[in-house]
Amino acid sequence: MVMIHIFLTVMVVGGVSLFPETAEATVMGPSMQKLTWHYYKVYNTCENAENFVRHQVEIFYKNDKSIAPKLLRLLYSDCFVSGCDASVLLEGPNSERMAPQNRGLGGFVLIDKIKIVLEQRCPGVVSCADILNLATRDAVHLAGAPSYPVFTGRRDGLTSDKHTVDLPSPSISWNQAMSYFKSRGLSVLDMATLLGSHSMGRTHCSYVVDRLYNYNKTGKPSPTMNKYFLSEMAKQCPPRTRKGQTDPLVYLNPDSGSNHSFTNSFYSRILSNKSVLEVDQQLLYNDDTKQISKEFSESFEDFRKSFALSMSKMGAINVLTKTEGEIRKDCRRRN
């Protein structure tokens, strides 16, 4: 079994997580060591950059709480492809955001607004990659997640190619999911934790119908899915039988619903066979992830602490720093 508490080296004090100086080397991998905590303040280039980002997120969040799961998905779609380089923000007919896996991505408007504000205050200094990481942290904190430290100093990528997008189907097996996370330098605990992002937000029925009607191409629903929940989901997601059929959105965690709140009920649903996505339900079919799910369902604080660490690790995947890439003036296009 995974000894979860050994890995939870993040301290959470008063809702704000802090890396103690003695623990910093423990949690920082090679990529994270290229970044700096409060980079813009340390190097005196834009002392209040993080405050500017937080203020804009707070304004936006008051009118649209769905911005938290939208930014989480946007950050995941960025970091897991070519690294956390804001390449997913670039526009173009063949850019990453045009890949089928990125259909329905949101949050771009807020990132653009934050960039405009920062260019007015500190022109040519704060990268879009850092903005995306900081804004995601601040949005999910408003939704109930810990305000984990975001190490900064990223620079923006120069290319964005939809053919490089290898984000997997949400119907993959546990082994496939684990291989994918490992390929990004993440552990079994990171996978179980980051999938907890599905505690809020919505997904299209087209990602769920295989579980409801044709599990593993059997022509039958998933045999392990809670029967009452299966019936409720079938009402929301009818079989896809004709071209051009509408593709409704359903909540990834009905317990959170339109509040889009960050909650550990996601793990309780896994243990009750009430997950919406197959990849989430797969956490029940491995001893380690089953144990992690059980612990997180019983302790919201353990989930929050682990989430802080795993998000920091994800935000450091293949980052560009120093003279690599550029600092975009507009997040949608290269300088």
Short mmCIF file of N, CA and C in Angstrom, two decimals, residues 153-331:
data_model
loop_
_atom_site.label_atom_id
_atom_site.label_comp_id
_atom_site.label_asym_id
_atom_site.label_seq_id
_atom_site.Cartn_x
_atom_site.Cartn_y
_atom_site.Cartn_z
N GLY A 153 8.60 31.96 -13.20
CA GLY A 153 9.79 32.16 -14.01
C GLY A 153 9.71 31.42 -15.32
N ARG A 154 8.50 30.88 -15.64
CA ARG A 154 8.31 30.18 -16.92
C ARG A 154 8.35 31.19 -18.07
N ARG A 155 8.72 30.68 -19.23
CA ARG A 155 8.61 31.47 -20.46
C ARG A 155 7.67 30.73 -21.41
N ASP A 156 7.23 31.43 -22.44
CA ASP A 156 6.20 30.91 -23.33
C ASP A 156 6.79 30.20 -24.53
N GLY A 157 6.15 29.09 -24.92
CA GLY A 157 6.59 28.31 -26.07
C GLY A 157 6.35 29.03 -27.38
N LEU A 158 7.07 28.60 -28.40
CA LEU A 158 7.00 29.24 -29.72
C LEU A 158 6.14 28.48 -30.71
N THR A 159 5.79 27.25 -30.39
CA THR A 159 5.03 26.42 -31.33
C THR A 159 3.81 25.80 -30.66
N SER A 160 2.82 25.48 -31.49
CA SER A 160 1.61 24.81 -31.01
C SER A 160 1.06 23.99 -32.17
N ASP A 161 1.05 22.68 -32.00
CA ASP A 161 0.69 21.77 -33.10
C ASP A 161 -0.35 20.77 -32.60
N LYS A 162 -1.51 20.76 -33.23
CA LYS A 162 -2.59 19.87 -32.79
C LYS A 162 -2.20 18.39 -32.91
N HIS A 163 -1.25 18.09 -33.78
CA HIS A 163 -0.83 16.70 -33.97
C HIS A 163 0.01 16.17 -32.80
N THR A 164 0.48 17.08 -31.94
CA THR A 164 1.26 16.64 -30.78
C THR A 164 0.37 16.36 -29.58
N VAL A 165 -0.91 16.67 -29.69
CA VAL A 165 -1.84 16.49 -28.56
C VAL A 165 -2.17 15.01 -28.41
N ASP A 166 -1.68 14.41 -27.34
CA ASP A 166 -1.89 12.98 -27.11
C ASP A 166 -2.68 12.73 -25.83
N LEU A 167 -3.53 13.69 -25.46
CA LEU A 167 -4.35 13.53 -24.26
C LEU A 167 -5.22 12.29 -24.44
N PRO A 168 -5.24 11.39 -23.46
CA PRO A 168 -5.93 10.11 -23.64
C PRO A 168 -7.45 10.22 -23.47
N SER A 169 -8.12 9.21 -23.95
CA SER A 169 -9.57 9.10 -23.77
C SER A 169 -9.89 8.91 -22.30
N PRO A 170 -11.01 9.47 -21.81
CA PRO A 170 -11.40 9.25 -20.41
C PRO A 170 -11.94 7.85 -20.15
N SER A 171 -11.88 6.99 -21.16
CA SER A 171 -12.33 5.60 -20.99
C SER A 171 -11.17 4.62 -20.86
N ILE A 172 -9.95 5.12 -20.68
CA ILE A 172 -8.79 4.24 -20.62
C ILE A 172 -8.75 3.45 -19.32
N SER A 173 -7.98 2.37 -19.34
CA SER A 173 -7.84 1.50 -18.18
C SER A 173 -6.89 2.12 -17.15
N TRP A 174 -6.85 1.50 -15.97
CA TRP A 174 -5.93 1.97 -14.93
C TRP A 174 -4.49 1.91 -15.41
N ASN A 175 -4.10 0.81 -16.03
CA ASN A 175 -2.71 0.65 -16.48
C ASN A 175 -2.33 1.70 -17.53
N GLN A 176 -3.26 1.98 -18.44
CA GLN A 176 -2.99 2.99 -19.46
C GLN A 176 -2.85 4.38 -18.83
N ALA A 177 -3.73 4.67 -17.88
CA ALA A 177 -3.67 5.97 -17.21
C ALA A 177 -2.37 6.11 -16.43
N MET A 178 -1.97 5.06 -15.74
CA MET A 178 -0.76 5.11 -14.94
C MET A 178 0.46 5.30 -15.83
N SER A 179 0.50 4.62 -16.95
CA SER A 179 1.63 4.78 -17.89
C SER A 179 1.70 6.21 -18.40
N TYR A 180 0.55 6.80 -18.66
CA TYR A 180 0.51 8.17 -19.18
C TYR A 180 1.03 9.15 -18.13
N PHE A 181 0.58 9.03 -16.90
CA PHE A 181 1.04 9.92 -15.85
C PHE A 181 2.53 9.72 -15.57
N LYS A 182 2.98 8.48 -15.57
CA LYS A 182 4.41 8.21 -15.34
C LYS A 182 5.27 8.85 -16.43
N SER A 183 4.76 8.85 -17.66
CA SER A 183 5.52 9.45 -18.77
C SER A 183 5.72 10.94 -18.58
N ARG A 184 4.93 11.53 -17.70
CA ARG A 184 5.07 12.97 -17.37
C ARG A 184 5.79 13.17 -16.05
N GLY A 185 6.36 12.10 -15.51
CA GLY A 185 7.12 12.21 -14.27
C GLY A 185 6.26 12.26 -13.03
N LEU A 186 5.04 11.78 -13.12
CA LEU A 186 4.12 11.84 -11.99
C LEU A 186 3.88 10.43 -11.42
N SER A 187 3.56 10.36 -10.14
CA SER A 187 3.44 9.10 -9.43
C SER A 187 2.00 8.62 -9.36
N VAL A 188 1.81 7.45 -8.76
CA VAL A 188 0.47 6.91 -8.57
C VAL A 188 -0.35 7.82 -7.66
N LEU A 189 0.31 8.42 -6.66
CA LEU A 189 -0.39 9.37 -5.78
C LEU A 189 -0.79 10.63 -6.55
N ASP A 190 0.10 11.11 -7.41
CA ASP A 190 -0.23 12.27 -8.24
C ASP A 190 -1.44 11.98 -9.13
N MET A 191 -1.46 10.80 -9.74
CA MET A 191 -2.59 10.46 -10.62
C MET A 191 -3.90 10.44 -9.85
N ALA A 192 -3.90 9.74 -8.72
CA ALA A 192 -5.13 9.65 -7.92
C ALA A 192 -5.57 11.02 -7.43
N THR A 193 -4.61 11.87 -7.16
CA THR A 193 -4.91 13.21 -6.66
C THR A 193 -5.41 14.13 -7.76
N LEU A 194 -4.69 14.16 -8.89
CA LEU A 194 -5.05 15.08 -9.96
C LEU A 194 -6.37 14.71 -10.62
N LEU A 195 -6.71 13.42 -10.65
CA LEU A 195 -8.03 13.05 -11.16
C LEU A 195 -9.13 13.61 -10.26
N GLY A 196 -8.77 13.95 -9.02
CA GLY A 196 -9.71 14.60 -8.12
C GLY A 196 -10.13 15.97 -8.58
N SER A 197 -9.46 16.50 -9.59
CA SER A 197 -9.92 17.75 -10.22
C SER A 197 -11.32 17.59 -10.79
N HIS A 198 -11.70 16.33 -11.07
CA HIS A 198 -13.04 16.06 -11.58
C HIS A 198 -14.10 16.16 -10.49
N SER A 199 -13.72 16.67 -9.32
CA SER A 199 -14.71 16.93 -8.28
C SER A 199 -15.61 18.08 -8.67
N MET A 200 -15.26 18.78 -9.76
CA MET A 200 -16.09 19.87 -10.26
C MET A 200 -15.96 19.96 -11.77
N GLY A 201 -16.89 20.69 -12.39
CA GLY A 201 -16.86 20.85 -13.84
C GLY A 201 -17.84 19.94 -14.55
N ARG A 202 -17.81 20.01 -15.88
CA ARG A 202 -18.74 19.23 -16.70
C ARG A 202 -17.99 18.55 -17.84
N THR A 203 -18.62 17.53 -18.41
CA THR A 203 -18.07 16.84 -19.57
C THR A 203 -19.20 16.51 -20.52
N HIS A 204 -18.86 16.20 -21.77
CA HIS A 204 -19.86 15.85 -22.76
C HIS A 204 -20.31 14.40 -22.60
N CYS A 205 -21.57 14.16 -22.91
CA CYS A 205 -22.12 12.81 -22.85
C CYS A 205 -21.35 11.84 -23.73
N SER A 206 -20.78 12.33 -24.82
CA SER A 206 -20.05 11.45 -25.73
C SER A 206 -18.87 10.75 -25.04
N TYR A 207 -18.40 11.32 -23.90
CA TYR A 207 -17.32 10.69 -23.15
C TYR A 207 -17.84 9.69 -22.12
N VAL A 208 -19.17 9.57 -22.03
CA VAL A 208 -19.77 8.74 -21.00
C VAL A 208 -20.60 7.59 -21.57
N VAL A 209 -21.12 7.77 -22.80
CA VAL A 209 -22.10 6.82 -23.34
C VAL A 209 -21.57 5.39 -23.46
N ASP A 210 -20.26 5.23 -23.65
CA ASP A 210 -19.74 3.86 -23.73
C ASP A 210 -19.97 3.11 -22.42
N ARG A 211 -19.86 3.81 -21.29
CA ARG A 211 -20.12 3.18 -19.99
C ARG A 211 -21.59 2.84 -19.82
N LEU A 212 -22.45 3.60 -20.46
CA LEU A 212 -23.89 3.44 -20.27
C LEU A 212 -24.50 2.38 -21.19
N TYR A 213 -23.91 2.23 -22.39
CA TYR A 213 -24.58 1.37 -23.39
C TYR A 213 -23.68 0.34 -24.07
N ASN A 214 -22.34 0.57 -24.03
CA ASN A 214 -21.48 -0.32 -24.80
C ASN A 214 -20.12 -0.48 -24.13
N TYR A 215 -20.16 -0.90 -22.87
CA TYR A 215 -18.93 -1.01 -22.08
C TYR A 215 -18.01 -2.07 -22.69
N ASN A 216 -16.77 -1.66 -22.98
CA ASN A 216 -15.79 -2.57 -23.59
C ASN A 216 -16.35 -3.28 -24.83
N LYS A 217 -17.22 -2.57 -25.56
CA LYS A 217 -17.84 -3.04 -26.81
C LYS A 217 -18.68 -4.31 -26.60
N THR A 218 -19.31 -4.41 -25.43
CA THR A 218 -20.15 -5.56 -25.13
C THR A 218 -21.61 -5.34 -25.51
N GLY A 219 -21.94 -4.07 -25.84
CA GLY A 219 -23.34 -3.75 -26.12
C GLY A 219 -24.17 -3.64 -24.85
N LYS A 220 -23.48 -3.65 -23.71
CA LYS A 220 -24.17 -3.56 -22.41
C LYS A 220 -23.51 -2.48 -21.56
N PRO A 221 -24.21 -1.99 -20.52
CA PRO A 221 -23.60 -1.00 -19.63
C PRO A 221 -22.52 -1.61 -18.75
N SER A 222 -21.73 -0.76 -18.14
CA SER A 222 -20.69 -1.21 -17.22
C SER A 222 -21.32 -2.03 -16.11
N PRO A 223 -20.83 -3.25 -15.87
CA PRO A 223 -21.44 -4.13 -14.86
C PRO A 223 -21.22 -3.66 -13.44
N THR A 224 -20.23 -2.79 -13.23
CA THR A 224 -19.93 -2.35 -11.86
C THR A 224 -20.60 -1.03 -11.51
N MET A 225 -21.16 -0.34 -12.48
CA MET A 225 -21.75 0.97 -12.24
C MET A 225 -23.01 0.84 -11.38
N ASN A 226 -23.11 1.67 -10.36
CA ASN A 226 -24.29 1.66 -9.49
C ASN A 226 -25.56 1.75 -10.34
N LYS A 227 -26.49 0.84 -10.12
CA LYS A 227 -27.67 0.73 -11.00
C LYS A 227 -28.54 1.98 -10.98
N TYR A 228 -28.73 2.58 -9.81
CA TYR A 228 -29.53 3.80 -9.72
C TYR A 228 -28.83 4.94 -10.46
N PHE A 229 -27.51 5.05 -10.26
CA PHE A 229 -26.76 6.11 -10.93
C PHE A 229 -26.75 5.89 -12.44
N LEU A 230 -26.63 4.63 -12.87
CA LEU A 230 -26.68 4.30 -14.29
C LEU A 230 -27.99 4.79 -14.90
N SER A 231 -29.09 4.57 -14.20
CA SER A 231 -30.40 5.00 -14.69
C SER A 231 -30.48 6.51 -14.79
N GLU A 232 -29.95 7.21 -13.80
CA GLU A 232 -29.97 8.69 -13.81
C GLU A 232 -29.13 9.23 -14.95
N MET A 233 -27.97 8.64 -15.18
CA MET A 233 -27.09 9.11 -16.25
C MET A 233 -27.70 8.84 -17.62
N ALA A 234 -28.37 7.70 -17.77
CA ALA A 234 -29.01 7.35 -19.05
C ALA A 234 -30.09 8.36 -19.42
N LYS A 235 -30.75 8.93 -18.42
CA LYS A 235 -31.78 9.95 -18.70
C LYS A 235 -31.15 11.22 -19.28
N GLN A 236 -29.93 11.53 -18.81
CA GLN A 236 -29.24 12.74 -19.26
C GLN A 236 -28.49 12.52 -20.57
N CYS A 237 -28.06 11.28 -20.80
CA CYS A 237 -27.24 10.96 -21.97
C CYS A 237 -27.88 9.82 -22.78
N PRO A 238 -28.77 10.13 -23.72
CA PRO A 238 -29.38 9.08 -24.54
C PRO A 238 -28.35 8.46 -25.47
N PRO A 239 -28.63 7.27 -25.99
CA PRO A 239 -27.69 6.62 -26.92
C PRO A 239 -27.42 7.52 -28.13
N ARG A 240 -26.20 7.48 -28.62
CA ARG A 240 -25.84 8.27 -29.79
C ARG A 240 -26.08 7.42 -31.03
N THR A 241 -27.20 7.70 -31.70
CA THR A 241 -27.65 6.83 -32.80
C THR A 241 -27.66 7.50 -34.16
N ARG A 242 -27.47 8.81 -34.19
CA ARG A 242 -27.54 9.49 -35.49
C ARG A 242 -26.51 10.62 -35.57
N LYS A 243 -26.09 10.90 -36.78
CA LYS A 243 -25.11 11.95 -37.02
C LYS A 243 -25.74 13.31 -36.71
N GLY A 244 -24.97 14.19 -36.12
CA GLY A 244 -25.47 15.52 -35.82
C GLY A 244 -26.28 15.60 -34.54
N GLN A 245 -26.35 14.50 -33.82
CA GLN A 245 -27.10 14.47 -32.56
C GLN A 245 -26.44 15.40 -31.54
N THR A 246 -27.25 16.08 -30.74
CA THR A 246 -26.70 16.96 -29.72
C THR A 246 -25.88 16.16 -28.72
N ASP A 247 -24.95 16.83 -28.11
CA ASP A 247 -24.03 16.19 -27.17
C ASP A 247 -24.11 16.95 -25.84
N PRO A 248 -25.10 16.63 -25.00
CA PRO A 248 -25.31 17.39 -23.76
C PRO A 248 -24.11 17.34 -22.82
N LEU A 249 -24.07 18.32 -21.93
CA LEU A 249 -23.05 18.36 -20.88
C LEU A 249 -23.64 17.82 -19.59
N VAL A 250 -22.84 17.04 -18.86
CA VAL A 250 -23.25 16.53 -17.55
C VAL A 250 -22.17 16.88 -16.53
N TYR A 251 -22.57 16.99 -15.28
CA TYR A 251 -21.62 17.31 -14.22
C TYR A 251 -20.73 16.11 -13.92
N LEU A 252 -19.43 16.37 -13.80
CA LEU A 252 -18.48 15.31 -13.47
C LEU A 252 -18.71 14.81 -12.05
N ASN A 253 -19.19 15.68 -11.19
CA ASN A 253 -19.50 15.32 -9.82
C ASN A 253 -20.86 15.92 -9.48
N PRO A 254 -21.94 15.15 -9.62
CA PRO A 254 -23.27 15.68 -9.34
C PRO A 254 -23.41 16.28 -7.94
N ASP A 255 -22.59 15.83 -6.99
CA ASP A 255 -22.65 16.38 -5.63
C ASP A 255 -22.19 17.84 -5.60
N SER A 256 -21.28 18.19 -6.49
CA SER A 256 -20.78 19.56 -6.58
C SER A 256 -21.69 20.40 -7.47
N GLY A 257 -22.07 19.82 -8.62
CA GLY A 257 -23.04 20.47 -9.51
C GLY A 257 -22.65 21.86 -9.95
N SER A 258 -23.64 22.74 -10.03
CA SER A 258 -23.42 24.09 -10.56
C SER A 258 -22.62 24.97 -9.62
N ASN A 259 -22.41 24.52 -8.37
CA ASN A 259 -21.56 25.28 -7.45
C ASN A 259 -20.08 25.15 -7.82
N HIS A 260 -19.75 24.11 -8.56
CA HIS A 260 -18.36 23.86 -8.98
C HIS A 260 -17.42 23.95 -7.78
N SER A 261 -17.79 23.30 -6.69
CA SER A 261 -16.98 23.38 -5.48
C SER A 261 -15.99 22.22 -5.41
N PHE A 262 -14.82 22.51 -4.91
CA PHE A 262 -13.75 21.54 -4.75
C PHE A 262 -14.06 20.70 -3.51
N THR A 263 -14.31 19.41 -3.69
CA THR A 263 -14.78 18.59 -2.59
C THR A 263 -14.25 17.16 -2.71
N ASN A 264 -14.12 16.49 -1.58
CA ASN A 264 -13.64 15.11 -1.61
C ASN A 264 -14.77 14.11 -1.84
N SER A 265 -15.99 14.58 -2.07
CA SER A 265 -17.10 13.65 -2.36
C SER A 265 -16.83 12.87 -3.65
N PHE A 266 -15.95 13.40 -4.49
CA PHE A 266 -15.52 12.69 -5.70
C PHE A 266 -15.04 11.28 -5.36
N TYR A 267 -14.27 11.17 -4.27
CA TYR A 267 -13.71 9.87 -3.88
C TYR A 267 -14.76 8.97 -3.23
N SER A 268 -15.71 9.55 -2.54
CA SER A 268 -16.82 8.75 -1.99
C SER A 268 -17.62 8.14 -3.12
N ARG A 269 -17.76 8.87 -4.21
CA ARG A 269 -18.51 8.37 -5.36
C ARG A 269 -17.75 7.22 -6.04
N ILE A 270 -16.43 7.31 -6.08
CA ILE A 270 -15.63 6.21 -6.62
C ILE A 270 -15.88 4.94 -5.83
N LEU A 271 -15.84 5.05 -4.51
CA LEU A 271 -16.02 3.89 -3.65
C LEU A 271 -17.43 3.32 -3.74
N SER A 272 -18.39 4.13 -4.20
CA SER A 272 -19.78 3.68 -4.35
C SER A 272 -20.12 3.33 -5.79
N ASN A 273 -19.11 3.28 -6.66
CA ASN A 273 -19.31 2.98 -8.09
C ASN A 273 -20.24 3.98 -8.76
N LYS A 274 -20.04 5.26 -8.42
CA LYS A 274 -20.87 6.32 -8.99
C LYS A 274 -20.04 7.36 -9.72
N SER A 275 -18.89 6.97 -10.26
CA SER A 275 -18.08 7.90 -11.05
C SER A 275 -18.70 8.10 -12.42
N VAL A 276 -18.58 9.32 -12.93
CA VAL A 276 -19.11 9.62 -14.27
C VAL A 276 -18.17 9.08 -15.34
N LEU A 277 -16.88 9.31 -15.19
CA LEU A 277 -15.90 8.87 -16.18
C LEU A 277 -15.27 7.53 -15.79
N GLU A 278 -14.99 6.72 -16.77
CA GLU A 278 -14.39 5.41 -16.52
C GLU A 278 -13.00 5.54 -15.90
N VAL A 279 -12.20 6.51 -16.36
CA VAL A 279 -10.85 6.66 -15.83
C VAL A 279 -10.88 6.94 -14.34
N ASP A 280 -11.92 7.65 -13.87
CA ASP A 280 -12.05 7.92 -12.43
C ASP A 280 -12.43 6.64 -11.68
N GLN A 281 -13.39 5.90 -12.24
CA GLN A 281 -13.83 4.67 -11.58
C GLN A 281 -12.71 3.65 -11.49
N GLN A 282 -11.78 3.70 -12.43
CA GLN A 282 -10.66 2.77 -12.44
C GLN A 282 -9.79 2.87 -11.19
N LEU A 283 -9.85 4.00 -10.49
CA LEU A 283 -9.07 4.15 -9.26
C LEU A 283 -9.46 3.11 -8.22
N LEU A 284 -10.66 2.56 -8.36
CA LEU A 284 -11.13 1.55 -7.40
C LEU A 284 -10.52 0.17 -7.66
N TYR A 285 -9.95 -0.01 -8.86
CA TYR A 285 -9.53 -1.36 -9.27
C TYR A 285 -8.03 -1.60 -9.12
N ASN A 286 -7.39 -0.81 -8.29
CA ASN A 286 -5.98 -1.01 -7.96
C ASN A 286 -5.84 -0.80 -6.45
N ASP A 287 -5.05 -1.64 -5.79
CA ASP A 287 -4.96 -1.57 -4.33
C ASP A 287 -4.48 -0.20 -3.84
N ASP A 288 -3.45 0.34 -4.51
CA ASP A 288 -2.91 1.62 -4.07
C ASP A 288 -3.92 2.76 -4.23
N THR A 289 -4.50 2.87 -5.43
CA THR A 289 -5.42 3.99 -5.67
C THR A 289 -6.75 3.80 -4.93
N LYS A 290 -7.10 2.56 -4.66
CA LYS A 290 -8.30 2.32 -3.84
C LYS A 290 -8.05 2.82 -2.42
N GLN A 291 -6.86 2.54 -1.90
CA GLN A 291 -6.51 2.99 -0.55
C GLN A 291 -6.44 4.52 -0.49
N ILE A 292 -5.86 5.12 -1.52
CA ILE A 292 -5.78 6.59 -1.58
C ILE A 292 -7.19 7.19 -1.62
N SER A 293 -8.06 6.61 -2.47
CA SER A 293 -9.43 7.10 -2.58
C SER A 293 -10.16 7.01 -1.25
N LYS A 294 -9.92 5.91 -0.54
CA LYS A 294 -10.57 5.71 0.77
C LYS A 294 -10.09 6.77 1.75
N GLU A 295 -8.78 7.02 1.76
CA GLU A 295 -8.26 8.01 2.70
C GLU A 295 -8.76 9.41 2.36
N PHE A 296 -8.77 9.75 1.07
CA PHE A 296 -9.24 11.09 0.68
C PHE A 296 -10.73 11.27 0.95
N SER A 297 -11.49 10.18 0.80
CA SER A 297 -12.93 10.29 1.07
C SER A 297 -13.20 10.55 2.55
N GLU A 298 -12.27 10.09 3.41
CA GLU A 298 -12.43 10.24 4.86
C GLU A 298 -11.77 11.51 5.38
N SER A 299 -10.79 12.04 4.64
CA SER A 299 -10.05 13.21 5.12
C SER A 299 -9.89 14.24 3.99
N PHE A 300 -10.69 15.27 4.04
CA PHE A 300 -10.60 16.34 3.05
C PHE A 300 -9.24 17.01 3.12
N GLU A 301 -8.68 17.14 4.33
CA GLU A 301 -7.39 17.80 4.48
C GLU A 301 -6.27 17.00 3.82
N ASP A 302 -6.32 15.68 3.90
CA ASP A 302 -5.31 14.88 3.21
C ASP A 302 -5.39 15.10 1.71
N PHE A 303 -6.60 15.16 1.18
CA PHE A 303 -6.78 15.43 -0.25
C PHE A 303 -6.22 16.80 -0.60
N ARG A 304 -6.54 17.81 0.20
CA ARG A 304 -6.08 19.17 -0.09
C ARG A 304 -4.55 19.26 -0.06
N LYS A 305 -3.94 18.61 0.92
CA LYS A 305 -2.47 18.64 1.02
C LYS A 305 -1.83 17.96 -0.20
N SER A 306 -2.37 16.81 -0.56
CA SER A 306 -1.82 16.09 -1.71
C SER A 306 -2.05 16.87 -3.00
N PHE A 307 -3.20 17.51 -3.11
CA PHE A 307 -3.52 18.31 -4.29
C PHE A 307 -2.51 19.45 -4.45
N ALA A 308 -2.15 20.09 -3.34
CA ALA A 308 -1.18 21.18 -3.38
C ALA A 308 0.15 20.71 -3.96
N LEU A 309 0.62 19.57 -3.51
CA LEU A 309 1.90 19.05 -3.98
C LEU A 309 1.82 18.60 -5.44
N SER A 310 0.77 17.88 -5.80
CA SER A 310 0.67 17.35 -7.16
C SER A 310 0.47 18.46 -8.19
N MET A 311 -0.27 19.50 -7.85
CA MET A 311 -0.45 20.63 -8.76
C MET A 311 0.87 21.36 -8.98
N SER A 312 1.67 21.50 -7.91
CA SER A 312 2.98 22.13 -8.05
C SER A 312 3.88 21.31 -8.97
N LYS A 313 3.81 19.99 -8.84
CA LYS A 313 4.62 19.11 -9.69
C LYS A 313 4.15 19.19 -11.15
N MET A 314 2.83 19.16 -11.35
CA MET A 314 2.32 19.24 -12.72
C MET A 314 2.72 20.56 -13.38
N GLY A 315 2.70 21.64 -12.60
CA GLY A 315 3.02 22.96 -13.14
C GLY A 315 4.48 23.14 -13.51
N ALA A 316 5.31 22.15 -13.19
CA ALA A 316 6.74 22.23 -13.49
C ALA A 316 7.15 21.32 -14.64
N ILE A 317 6.18 20.67 -15.30
CA ILE A 317 6.53 19.73 -16.37
C ILE A 317 7.12 20.48 -17.57
N ASN A 318 8.35 20.13 -17.92
CA ASN A 318 9.02 20.65 -19.13
C ASN A 318 8.89 22.15 -19.31
N VAL A 319 9.19 22.90 -18.25
CA VAL A 319 9.06 24.35 -18.34
C VAL A 319 10.22 24.96 -19.13
N LEU A 320 9.95 26.11 -19.74
CA LEU A 320 10.98 26.89 -20.41
C LEU A 320 11.38 28.04 -19.48
N THR A 321 12.69 28.30 -19.36
CA THR A 321 13.16 29.39 -18.49
C THR A 321 14.33 30.11 -19.14
N LYS A 322 14.76 31.17 -18.50
CA LYS A 322 15.94 31.96 -18.89
C LYS A 322 15.79 32.50 -20.32
N THR A 323 16.57 31.98 -21.28
CA THR A 323 16.50 32.52 -22.65
C THR A 323 15.65 31.65 -23.58
N GLU A 324 15.03 30.61 -23.03
CA GLU A 324 14.20 29.73 -23.86
C GLU A 324 12.86 30.41 -24.17
N GLY A 325 12.30 30.13 -25.34
CA GLY A 325 10.99 30.68 -25.67
C GLY A 325 10.98 32.19 -25.67
N GLU A 326 9.86 32.78 -25.22
CA GLU A 326 9.71 34.23 -25.20
C GLU A 326 8.68 34.61 -24.14
N ILE A 327 8.55 35.90 -23.90
CA ILE A 327 7.46 36.42 -23.07
C ILE A 327 6.47 37.07 -24.03
N ARG A 328 5.37 36.40 -24.30
CA ARG A 328 4.40 36.94 -25.26
C ARG A 328 3.74 38.22 -24.76
N LYS A 329 3.50 39.12 -25.69
CA LYS A 329 2.74 40.34 -25.38
C LYS A 329 1.24 40.06 -25.45
N ASP A 330 0.88 39.06 -26.26
CA ASP A 330 -0.50 38.61 -26.43
C ASP A 330 -0.47 37.09 -26.34
N CYS A 331 -1.26 36.53 -25.41
CA CYS A 331 -1.17 35.10 -25.17
C CYS A 331 -1.64 34.26 -26.36
#
